[in-house]
């Protein structure tokens, strides 16, 4: 949950607090999180660029009661194509695929 001081902060996407809660509040255990990301960017033509990347996340949880999950690899693919100076089409693939276009 994001908390904002004012409507202006909300409209500017400037939260002052973030709260996350799940499970019993009486449970206390340490969690260590690791994450890494690698990406490369290619300009295949003046109007076409490709981005390829991969992300890996790992959380070290207490051994009692938790299964170890190490299959946390997320591929990233992005394309940008500009058929004219005033148009750009962008597509990406993370956990879901999206495509957008805009006119400048």
Coordinates of C-alpha atoms in Angstrom, one line a residue:
X1 CA 0.0 0.0 0.0
X2 CA 1.4 3.4 -1.0
X3 CA 0.6 6.4 1.3
X4 CA 0.7 9.9 0.1
X5 CA 0.8 13.2 2.1
X6 CA -1.5 15.1 -0.3
X7 CA -3.4 14.9 -3.6
X8 CA -0.6 16.7 -5.3
X9 CA 1.9 14.0 -4.1
X10 CA -0.5 11.4 -5.4
X11 CA -0.8 13.0 -8.8
X12 CA 3.0 13.4 -9.0
X13 CA 3.4 9.7 -8.0
X14 CA 5.4 10.7 -5.0
X15 CA 4.5 8.5 -2.0
X16 CA 5.9 9.1 1.4
X17 CA 5.4 5.6 2.7
X18 CA 5.0 2.0 1.5
X19 CA 3.4 -0.7 3.6
X20 CA 3.2 -4.4 2.9
X21 CA 1.5 -6.9 5.2
X22 CA 0.6 -10.6 4.9
X23 CA 0.4 -13.5 7.4
X24 CA 0.5 -13.2 11.1
X25 CA 2.1 -10.0 12.5
X26 CA 3.6 -12.1 15.4
X27 CA 5.8 -14.0 13.1
X28 CA 9.3 -12.6 12.8
X29 CA 12.1 -14.1 10.6
X30 CA 14.9 -12.7 8.5
X31 CA 14.7 -12.8 4.7
X32 CA 17.7 -12.1 2.5
X33 CA 17.0 -11.1 -1.1
X34 CA 19.4 -11.1 -4.0
X35 CA 18.8 -9.9 -7.5
X36 CA 20.7 -9.3 -10.7
X37 CA 20.0 -8.0 -14.2
X38 CA 22.0 -8.0 -17.4
X39 CA 20.9 -6.2 -20.6
X40 CA 22.2 -5.3 -24.0
X41 CA 21.0 -2.7 -26.6
X42 CA 21.4 -3.0 -30.3
X43 CA 20.6 -0.4 -33.0
X44 CA 19.9 -2.7 -35.9
X45 CA 19.0 0.2 -38.2
X46 CA 18.5 3.9 -37.7
X47 CA 14.8 3.3 -37.1
X48 CA 15.0 0.0 -35.2
X49 CA 16.4 -0.9 -31.8
X50 CA 16.3 -4.2 -29.8
X51 CA 16.9 -4.7 -26.1
X52 CA 17.6 -8.1 -24.6
X53 CA 18.0 -8.8 -21.0
X54 CA 17.6 -11.3 -18.2
X55 CA 16.8 -10.9 -14.5
X56 CA 17.4 -13.3 -11.6
X57 CA 15.9 -13.0 -8.1
X58 CA 16.6 -15.2 -5.1
X59 CA 15.2 -15.0 -1.5
X60 CA 16.9 -16.9 1.3
X61 CA 14.1 -17.9 3.7
X62 CA 14.4 -19.8 7.0
X63 CA 14.7 -23.6 6.3
X64 CA 11.8 -24.6 8.6
X65 CA 8.5 -24.4 6.7
X66 CA 9.6 -22.9 3.4
X67 CA 10.5 -24.5 0.1
X68 CA 13.6 -23.2 -1.6
X69 CA 12.7 -21.7 -5.0
X70 CA 15.6 -21.1 -7.3
X71 CA 13.8 -20.9 -10.6
X72 CA 13.4 -17.1 -10.7
X73 CA 14.8 -16.2 -14.2
X74 CA 12.8 -13.6 -16.1
X75 CA 13.7 -12.8 -19.7
X76 CA 13.2 -9.3 -21.1
X77 CA 12.8 -8.3 -24.7
X78 CA 12.1 -4.9 -26.1
X79 CA 11.7 -3.4 -29.6
X80 CA 11.4 0.1 -30.8
X81 CA 10.6 1.1 -34.4
X82 CA 10.2 4.6 -35.7
X83 CA 8.9 4.5 -39.3
X84 CA 9.0 8.4 -39.4
X85 CA 10.4 11.1 -37.2
X86 CA 6.9 11.7 -35.7
X87 CA 6.0 8.1 -34.9
X88 CA 7.4 5.4 -32.6
X89 CA 6.1 1.9 -31.9
X90 CA 7.4 0.2 -28.8
X91 CA 6.9 -3.4 -27.7
X92 CA 8.3 -5.3 -24.7
X93 CA 8.0 -8.7 -23.1
X94 CA 8.4 -9.2 -19.4
X95 CA 5.9 -11.2 -17.4
X96 CA 3.3 -9.9 -19.8
X97 CA 3.5 -8.5 -23.3
X98 CA 2.6 -4.9 -24.1
X99 CA 2.8 -2.7 -27.2
X100 CA 2.4 1.0 -27.4
X101 CA 2.8 3.7 -30.0
X102 CA 2.9 7.5 -29.9
X103 CA 3.1 10.4 -32.1
X104 CA 5.5 13.2 -31.2

